[in-house]
JSON list of C-alpha atoms in Angstrom, two decimals:
[
{"chain": "A", "resi": 1139, "resn": "MET", "atom": "CA", "xyz": [11.57, -9.91, -39.76]},
{"chain": "A", "resi": 1140, "resn": "LYS", "atom": "CA", "xyz": [10.07, -10.59, -36.35]},
{"chain": "A", "resi": 1141, "resn": "SER", "atom": "CA", "xyz": [10.65, -14.10, -35.04]},
{"chain": "A", "resi": 1142, "resn": "LEU", "atom": "CA", "xyz": [7.72, -16.02, -33.66]},
{"chain": "A", "resi": 1143, "resn": "ARG", "atom": "CA", "xyz": [7.86, -16.88, -29.98]},
{"chain": "A", "resi": 1144, "resn": "LYS", "atom": "CA", "xyz": [7.06, -20.41, -28.89]},
{"chain": "A", "resi": 1145, "resn": "SER", "atom": "CA", "xyz": [3.68, -20.87, -27.23]},
{"chain": "A", "resi": 1146, "resn": "VAL", "atom": "CA", "xyz": [2.48, -22.35, -23.96]},
{"chain": "A", "resi": 1147, "resn": "LEU", "atom": "CA", "xyz": [-1.12, -23.20, -23.12]},
{"chain": "A", "resi": 1148, "resn": "ILE", "atom": "CA", "xyz": [-2.52, -22.45, -19.65]},
{"chain": "A", "resi": 1149, "resn": "PHE", "atom": "CA", "xyz": [-5.79, -24.16, -18.72]},
{"chain": "A", "resi": 1150, "resn": "ILE", "atom": "CA", "xyz": [-8.01, -22.51, -16.10]},
{"chain": "A", "resi": 1151, "resn": "SER", "atom": "CA", "xyz": [-11.39, -23.60, -14.80]},
{"chain": "A", "resi": 1152, "resn": "ALA", "atom": "CA", "xyz": [-14.43, -21.50, -15.69]},
{"chain": "A", "resi": 1153, "resn": "GLU", "atom": "CA", "xyz": [-15.05, -20.79, -12.00]},
{"chain": "A", "resi": 1154, "resn": "SER", "atom": "CA", "xyz": [-12.76, -20.39, -8.99]},
{"chain": "A", "resi": 1155, "resn": "PHE", "atom": "CA", "xyz": [-9.34, -20.93, -10.55]},
{"chain": "A", "resi": 1156, "resn": "ASP", "atom": "CA", "xyz": [-6.45, -20.07, -8.24]},
{"chain": "A", "resi": 1157, "resn": "GLU", "atom": "CA", "xyz": [-5.32, -16.57, -9.13]},
{"chain": "A", "resi": 1158, "resn": "ILE", "atom": "CA", "xyz": [-1.91, -16.83, -7.45]},
{"chain": "A", "resi": 1159, "resn": "GLU", "atom": "CA", "xyz": [-1.04, -19.95, -9.42]},
{"chain": "A", "resi": 1160, "resn": "PHE", "atom": "CA", "xyz": [-2.31, -18.42, -12.66]},
{"chain": "A", "resi": 1161, "resn": "THR", "atom": "CA", "xyz": [-0.55, -15.06, -12.34]},
{"chain": "A", "resi": 1162, "resn": "SER", "atom": "CA", "xyz": [2.71, -16.63, -11.14]},
{"chain": "A", "resi": 1163, "resn": "VAL", "atom": "CA", "xyz": [2.92, -18.98, -14.11]},
{"chain": "A", "resi": 1164, "resn": "LYS", "atom": "CA", "xyz": [1.72, -16.45, -16.65]},
{"chain": "A", "resi": 1165, "resn": "SER", "atom": "CA", "xyz": [4.08, -13.69, -15.56]},
{"chain": "A", "resi": 1166, "resn": "LYS", "atom": "CA", "xyz": [7.12, -16.00, -15.47]},
{"chain": "A", "resi": 1167, "resn": "LEU", "atom": "CA", "xyz": [6.51, -17.59, -18.85]},
{"chain": "A", "resi": 1168, "resn": "ALA", "atom": "CA", "xyz": [5.29, -14.47, -20.69]},
{"chain": "A", "resi": 1169, "resn": "SER", "atom": "CA", "xyz": [8.80, -13.00, -20.69]},
{"chain": "A", "resi": 1170, "resn": "LYS", "atom": "CA", "xyz": [9.86, -15.62, -23.23]},
{"chain": "A", "resi": 1171, "resn": "TYR", "atom": "CA", "xyz": [6.77, -17.47, -24.46]},
{"chain": "A", "resi": 1172, "resn": "GLN", "atom": "CA", "xyz": [3.51, -16.52, -26.06]},
{"chain": "A", "resi": 1173, "resn": "ILE", "atom": "CA", "xyz": [0.77, -17.47, -23.59]},
{"chain": "A", "resi": 1174, "resn": "PHE", "atom": "CA", "xyz": [-2.64, -18.76, -24.60]},
{"chain": "A", "resi": 1175, "resn": "ILE", "atom": "CA", "xyz": [-5.36, -19.16, -21.98]},
{"chain": "A", "resi": 1176, "resn": "CYS", "atom": "CA", "xyz": [-7.66, -22.13, -22.43]},
{"chain": "A", "resi": 1177, "resn": "SER", "atom": "CA", "xyz": [-10.97, -23.02, -20.81]},
{"chain": "A", "resi": 1178, "resn": "ASP", "atom": "CA", "xyz": [-14.38, -24.42, -21.53]},
{"chain": "A", "resi": 1179, "resn": "ALA", "atom": "CA", "xyz": [-15.99, -21.18, -20.30]},
{"chain": "A", "resi": 1180, "resn": "THR", "atom": "CA", "xyz": [-18.51, -19.65, -22.64]},
{"chain": "A", "resi": 1181, "resn": "ASN", "atom": "CA", "xyz": [-17.27, -16.15, -21.82]},
{"chain": "A", "resi": 1182, "resn": "PHE", "atom": "CA", "xyz": [-14.96, -15.06, -19.00]},
{"chain": "A", "resi": 1183, "resn": "CYS", "atom": "CA", "xyz": [-13.38, -17.29, -16.37]},
{"chain": "A", "resi": 1184, "resn": "ARG", "atom": "CA", "xyz": [-13.71, -16.09, -12.80]},
{"chain": "A", "resi": 1185, "resn": "GLY", "atom": "CA", "xyz": [-10.91, -16.55, -10.30]},
{"chain": "A", "resi": 1186, "resn": "SER", "atom": "CA", "xyz": [-11.32, -17.37, -6.63]},
{"chain": "A", "resi": 1187, "resn": "LYS", "atom": "CA", "xyz": [-10.85, -13.72, -5.63]},
{"chain": "A", "resi": 1188, "resn": "GLY", "atom": "CA", "xyz": [-12.83, -12.14, -8.48]},
{"chain": "A", "resi": 1189, "resn": "LEU", "atom": "CA", "xyz": [-10.26, -11.83, -11.29]},
{"chain": "A", "resi": 1190, "resn": "PHE", "atom": "CA", "xyz": [-11.92, -12.20, -14.70]},
{"chain": "A", "resi": 1191, "resn": "VAL", "atom": "CA", "xyz": [-9.90, -13.71, -17.55]},
{"chain": "A", "resi": 1192, "resn": "GLN", "atom": "CA", "xyz": [-10.97, -14.06, -21.17]},
{"chain": "A", "resi": 1193, "resn": "PRO", "atom": "CA", "xyz": [-9.81, -17.40, -22.64]},
{"chain": "A", "resi": 1194, "resn": "ASP", "atom": "CA", "xyz": [-7.99, -17.26, -25.98]},
{"chain": "A", "resi": 1195, "resn": "VAL", "atom": "CA", "xyz": [-8.73, -20.86, -26.93]},
{"chain": "A", "resi": 1196, "resn": "LYS", "atom": "CA", "xyz": [-11.74, -23.06, -26.28]},
{"chain": "A", "resi": 1197, "resn": "LEU", "atom": "CA", "xyz": [-10.90, -26.49, -24.93]},
{"chain": "A", "resi": 1198, "resn": "PHE", "atom": "CA", "xyz": [-12.33, -28.23, -28.00]},
{"chain": "A", "resi": 1199, "resn": "ASN", "atom": "CA", "xyz": [-10.01, -26.19, -30.28]},
{"chain": "A", "resi": 1200, "resn": "VAL", "atom": "CA", "xyz": [-6.71, -27.19, -28.63]},
{"chain": "A", "resi": 1201, "resn": "HIS", "atom": "CA", "xyz": [-4.10, -28.73, -30.93]},
{"chain": "A", "resi": 1202, "resn": "PRO", "atom": "CA", "xyz": [-1.13, -29.87, -28.80]},
{"chain": "A", "resi": 1203, "resn": "LYS", "atom": "CA", "xyz": [1.28, -29.69, -31.75]},
{"chain": "A", "resi": 1204, "resn": "ASN", "atom": "CA", "xyz": [0.91, -25.88, -31.65]},
{"chain": "A", "resi": 1205, "resn": "PHE", "atom": "CA", "xyz": [2.33, -25.55, -28.13]},
{"chain": "A", "resi": 1206, "resn": "GLU", "atom": "CA", "xyz": [5.50, -26.34, -26.20]},
{"chain": "A", "resi": 1207, "resn": "GLY", "atom": "CA", "xyz": [3.47, -27.45, -23.20]},
{"chain": "A", "resi": 1208, "resn": "ILE", "atom": "CA", "xyz": [0.30, -27.24, -21.15]},
{"chain": "A", "resi": 1209, "resn": "VAL", "atom": "CA", "xyz": [-0.10, -25.95, -17.60]},
{"chain": "A", "resi": 1210, "resn": "LEU", "atom": "CA", "xyz": [-3.18, -26.92, -15.58]},
{"chain": "A", "resi": 1211, "resn": "ILE", "atom": "CA", "xyz": [-4.00, -24.38, -12.88]},
{"chain": "A", "resi": 1212, "resn": "GLY", "atom": "CA", "xyz": [-5.71, -25.54, -9.70]},
{"chain": "A", "resi": 1213, "resn": "GLY", "atom": "CA", "xyz": [-8.17, -23.92, -7.35]},
{"chain": "A", "resi": 1214, "resn": "LYS", "atom": "CA", "xyz": [-11.59, -24.66, -5.94]},
{"chain": "A", "resi": 1215, "resn": "GLY", "atom": "CA", "xyz": [-13.05, -25.08, -9.44]},
{"chain": "A", "resi": 1216, "resn": "ILE", "atom": "CA", "xyz": [-10.63, -27.73, -10.68]},
{"chain": "A", "resi": 1217, "resn": "PRO", "atom": "CA", "xyz": [-12.41, -30.82, -9.23]},
{"chain": "A", "resi": 1218, "resn": "ALA", "atom": "CA", "xyz": [-15.14, -30.26, -11.85]},
{"chain": "A", "resi": 1219, "resn": "TYR", "atom": "CA", "xyz": [-12.51, -31.22, -14.44]},
{"chain": "A", "resi": 1220, "resn": "PHE", "atom": "CA", "xyz": [-11.01, -34.30, -12.79]},
{"chain": "A", "resi": 1221, "resn": "ASN", "atom": "CA", "xyz": [-12.84, -36.59, -15.21]},
{"chain": "A", "resi": 1222, "resn": "ASN", "atom": "CA", "xyz": [-13.29, -34.23, -18.15]},
{"chain": "A", "resi": 1223, "resn": "VAL", "atom": "CA", "xyz": [-12.82, -36.54, -21.12]},
{"chain": "A", "resi": 1224, "resn": "LEU", "atom": "CA", "xyz": [-11.56, -33.86, -23.48]},
{"chain": "A", "resi": 1225, "resn": "LEU", "atom": "CA", "xyz": [-9.06, -32.39, -21.02]},
{"chain": "A", "resi": 1226, "resn": "LYS", "atom": "CA", "xyz": [-7.72, -35.88, -20.22]},
{"chain": "A", "resi": 1227, "resn": "LYS", "atom": "CA", "xyz": [-7.35, -36.58, -23.95]},
{"chain": "A", "resi": 1228, "resn": "ILE", "atom": "CA", "xyz": [-5.50, -33.29, -24.50]},
{"chain": "A", "resi": 1229, "resn": "THR", "atom": "CA", "xyz": [-3.05, -33.98, -21.66]},
{"chain": "A", "resi": 1230, "resn": "GLU", "atom": "CA", "xyz": [-2.48, -37.48, -23.05]},
{"chain": "A", "resi": 1231, "resn": "GLU", "atom": "CA", "xyz": [-1.66, -35.99, -26.46]},
{"chain": "A", "resi": 1232, "resn": "PHE", "atom": "CA", "xyz": [0.81, -33.49, -24.96]},
{"chain": "A", "resi": 1233, "resn": "ASN", "atom": "CA", "xyz": [2.44, -36.36, -23.07]},
{"chain": "A", "resi": 1234, "resn": "LYS", "atom": "CA", "xyz": [2.64, -38.60, -26.17]},
{"chain": "A", "resi": 1235, "resn": "LEU", "atom": "CA", "xyz": [4.39, -35.73, -27.98]},
{"chain": "A", "resi": 1236, "resn": "ASN", "atom": "CA", "xyz": [6.82, -35.53, -25.01]},
{"chain": "A", "resi": 1237, "resn": "LYS", "atom": "CA", "xyz": [5.83, -31.92, -24.40]},
{"chain": "A", "resi": 1238, "resn": "CYS", "atom": "CA", "xyz": [5.75, -30.27, -20.99]},
{"chain": "A", "resi": 1239, "resn": "VAL", "atom": "CA", "xyz": [2.71, -31.29, -18.96]},
{"chain": "A", "resi": 1240, "resn": "ALA", "atom": "CA", "xyz": [2.45, -29.31, -15.72]},
{"chain": "A", "resi": 1241, "resn": "ALA", "atom": "CA", "xyz": [-0.26, -29.25, -13.04]},
{"chain": "A", "resi": 1242, "resn": "ILE", "atom": "CA", "xyz": [-0.55, -27.56, -9.66]},
{"chain": "A", "resi": 1243, "resn": "CYS", "atom": "CA", "xyz": [-2.73, -27.91, -6.55]},
{"chain": "A", "resi": 1244, "resn": "GLY", "atom": "CA", "xyz": [-5.56, -30.38, -7.29]},
{"chain": "A", "resi": 1245, "resn": "ALA", "atom": "CA", "xyz": [-4.95, -30.36, -11.06]},
{"chain": "A", "resi": 1246, "resn": "PRO", "atom": "CA", "xyz": [-2.46, -33.28, -10.94]},
{"chain": "A", "resi": 1247, "resn": "VAL", "atom": "CA", "xyz": [-5.52, -35.49, -10.31]},
{"chain": "A", "resi": 1248, "resn": "ILE", "atom": "CA", "xyz": [-6.41, -34.85, -13.98]},
{"chain": "A", "resi": 1249, "resn": "LEU", "atom": "CA", "xyz": [-3.02, -36.26, -14.97]},
{"chain": "A", "resi": 1250, "resn": "LEU", "atom": "CA", "xyz": [-3.66, -39.29, -12.76]},
{"chain": "A", "resi": 1251, "resn": "ASN", "atom": "CA", "xyz": [-7.08, -39.84, -14.34]},
{"chain": "A", "resi": 1252, "resn": "ALA", "atom": "CA", "xyz": [-5.56, -39.44, -17.81]},
{"chain": "A", "resi": 1253, "resn": "GLY", "atom": "CA", "xyz": [-3.22, -42.33, -16.97]},
{"chain": "A", "resi": 1254, "resn": "ILE", "atom": "CA", "xyz": [0.02, -40.40, -17.48]},
{"chain": "A", "resi": 1255, "resn": "ILE", "atom": "CA", "xyz": [1.56, -40.28, -13.99]},
{"chain": "A", "resi": 1256, "resn": "ALA", "atom": "CA", "xyz": [1.17, -43.82, -12.64]},
{"chain": "A", "resi": 1257, "resn": "GLY", "atom": "CA", "xyz": [4.65, -44.97, -11.64]},
{"chain": "A", "resi": 1258, "resn": "LYS", "atom": "CA", "xyz": [6.05, -41.42, -11.82]},
{"chain": "A", "resi": 1259, "resn": "ASN", "atom": "CA", "xyz": [7.20, -39.09, -9.07]},
{"chain": "A", "resi": 1260, "resn": "ALA", "atom": "CA", "xyz": [4.53, -36.45, -8.48]},
{"chain": "A", "resi": 1261, "resn": "THR", "atom": "CA", "xyz": [2.92, -34.28, -5.87]},
{"chain": "A", "resi": 1262, "resn": "VAL", "atom": "CA", "xyz": [-0.57, -32.87, -5.32]},
{"chain": "A", "resi": 1263, "resn": "PHE", "atom": "CA", "xyz": [-2.59, -30.79, -2.88]},
{"chain": "A", "resi": 1264, "resn": "GLU", "atom": "CA", "xyz": [-2.73, -32.63, 0.47]},
{"chain": "A", "resi": 1265, "resn": "LYS", "atom": "CA", "xyz": [-6.48, -33.33, 0.15]},
{"chain": "A", "resi": 1266, "resn": "TYR", "atom": "CA", "xyz": [-5.72, -35.69, -2.77]},
{"chain": "A", "resi": 1267, "resn": "GLU", "atom": "CA", "xyz": [-2.58, -37.45, -1.49]},
{"chain": "A", "resi": 1268, "resn": "LYS", "atom": "CA", "xyz": [-4.50, -40.63, -0.68]},
{"chain": "A", "resi": 1269, "resn": "ILE", "atom": "CA", "xyz": [-5.81, -40.90, -4.26]},
{"chain": "A", "resi": 1270, "resn": "PHE", "atom": "CA", "xyz": [-2.22, -40.76, -5.53]},
{"chain": "A", "resi": 1271, "resn": "LEU", "atom": "CA", "xyz": [-1.00, -43.37, -3.08]},
{"chain": "A", "resi": 1272, "resn": "GLN", "atom": "CA", "xyz": [-3.87, -45.71, -3.98]},
{"chain": "A", "resi": 1273, "resn": "ASN", "atom": "CA", "xyz": [-3.23, -45.43, -7.71]},
{"chain": "A", "resi": 1274, "resn": "GLY", "atom": "CA", "xyz": [0.44, -46.17, -8.18]},
{"chain": "A", "resi": 1275, "resn": "VAL", "atom": "CA", "xyz": [1.87, -42.66, -8.17]},
{"chain": "A", "resi": 1276, "resn": "ASN", "atom": "CA", "xyz": [5.17, -42.19, -6.37]},
{"chain": "A", "resi": 1277, "resn": "PHE", "atom": "CA", "xyz": [3.85, -39.40, -4.17]},
{"chain": "A", "resi": 1278, "resn": "THR", "atom": "CA", "xyz": [6.86, -37.33, -3.11]},
{"chain": "A", "resi": 1279, "resn": "GLY", "atom": "CA", "xyz": [5.28, -34.87, -0.68]},
{"chain": "A", "resi": 1280, "resn": "THR", "atom": "CA", "xyz": [7.59, -32.16, -2.00]},
{"chain": "A", "resi": 1281, "resn": "ASP", "atom": "CA", "xyz": [6.29, -28.75, -3.08]},
{"chain": "A", "resi": 1282, "resn": "VAL", "atom": "CA", "xyz": [7.34, -29.19, -6.72]},
{"chain": "A", "resi": 1283, "resn": "ILE", "atom": "CA", "xyz": [8.70, -32.21, -8.60]},
{"chain": "A", "resi": 1284, "resn": "THR", "atom": "CA", "xyz": [9.77, -32.78, -12.20]},
{"chain": "A", "resi": 1285, "resn": "ASP", "atom": "CA", "xyz": [9.75, -36.32, -13.57]},
{"chain": "A", "resi": 1286, "resn": "GLY", "atom": "CA", "xyz": [10.60, -36.38, -17.26]},
{"chain": "A", "resi": 1287, "resn": "ASN", "atom": "CA", "xyz": [8.21, -34.03, -19.02]},
{"chain": "A", "resi": 1288, "resn": "ILE", "atom": "CA", "xyz": [5.75, -33.99, -16.09]},
{"chain": "A", "resi": 1289, "resn": "ILE", "atom": "CA", "xyz": [5.91, -31.16, -13.53]},
{"chain": "A", "resi": 1290, "resn": "THR", "atom": "CA", "xyz": [3.60, -31.12, -10.51]},
{"chain": "A", "resi": 1291, "resn": "ALA", "atom": "CA", "xyz": [3.22, -28.81, -7.52]},
{"chain": "A", "resi": 1292, "resn": "ASN", "atom": "CA", "xyz": [1.11, -29.07, -4.39]},
{"chain": "A", "resi": 1293, "resn": "SER", "atom": "CA", "xyz": [-0.32, -25.58, -3.73]},
{"chain": "A", "resi": 1294, "resn": "ASN", "atom": "CA", "xyz": [-0.25, -21.90, -4.50]},
{"chain": "A", "resi": 1295, "resn": "PHE", "atom": "CA", "xyz": [2.52, -21.55, -1.89]},
{"chain": "A", "resi": 1296, "resn": "ALA", "atom": "CA", "xyz": [4.71, -23.33, -4.45]},
{"chain": "A", "resi": 1297, "resn": "ALA", "atom": "CA", "xyz": [3.46, -21.29, -7.43]},
{"chain": "A", "resi": 1298, "resn": "GLU", "atom": "CA", "xyz": [6.66, -19.29, -7.97]},
{"chain": "A", "resi": 1299, "resn": "SER", "atom": "CA", "xyz": [8.85, -22.38, -7.77]},
{"chain": "A", "resi": 1300, "resn": "PHE", "atom": "CA", "xyz": [6.42, -24.26, -10.03]},
{"chain": "A", "resi": 1301, "resn": "ALA", "atom": "CA", "xyz": [6.64, -21.49, -12.64]},
{"chain": "A", "resi": 1302, "resn": "GLU", "atom": "CA", "xyz": [10.44, -21.57, -12.38]},
{"chain": "A", "resi": 1303, "resn": "HIS", "atom": "CA", "xyz": [10.51, -25.36, -12.91]},
{"chain": "A", "resi": 1304, "resn": "ILE", "atom": "CA", "xyz": [8.32, -25.01, -16.03]},
{"chain": "A", "resi": 1305, "resn": "TYR", "atom": "CA", "xyz": [10.47, -22.19, -17.40]},
{"chain": "A", "resi": 1306, "resn": "ASN", "atom": "CA", "xyz": [13.70, -24.12, -16.81]},
{"chain": "A", "resi": 1307, "resn": "TYR", "atom": "CA", "xyz": [12.28, -27.29, -18.35]},
{"chain": "A", "resi": 1308, "resn": "LEU", "atom": "CA", "xyz": [11.18, -25.44, -21.49]},
{"chain": "A", "resi": 1309, "resn": "GLU", "atom": "CA", "xyz": [14.52, -23.64, -21.77]},
{"chain": "A", "resi": 1310, "resn": "ASN", "atom": "CA", "xyz": [16.52, -26.85, -21.48]},
{"chain": "A", "resi": 1311, "resn": "LYS", "atom": "CA", "xyz": [14.40, -29.07, -23.69]}
]
């Protein structure tokens, strides 16, 4: 009998998601976990360099209990989701269940707006550092930081390390 692999949800924006961040996380986690791609796109999501990805799950169909964690991928399209009510609610639910909540580049702003990183150690793309400092986040300035079940990274330069942090967290949970 084949055993079922645990699942991880990766959220990407409908337009201009960061392909390096996406492929780094997906390739690292896919060796051990079943990966589901999530978006609000009506069809394909388009990366910043032209990669097209078909989402497996629509944002409104996400049930956090079905996954070990959620990873929010950054890129030029992520600011459109900073105040997305449904995405904030989903990240809150993952956090309440003490599941892995990871975000890279500008995506940690979603975690800030969801109210789950105030008082925690976190990092974000340099353009958004001031927002973190003004809103009670212990901005570390490091490339990648894990604080409890929250993992944040500041840019696609840290994508490999970010993926490694997520993998290690999930393996040691």
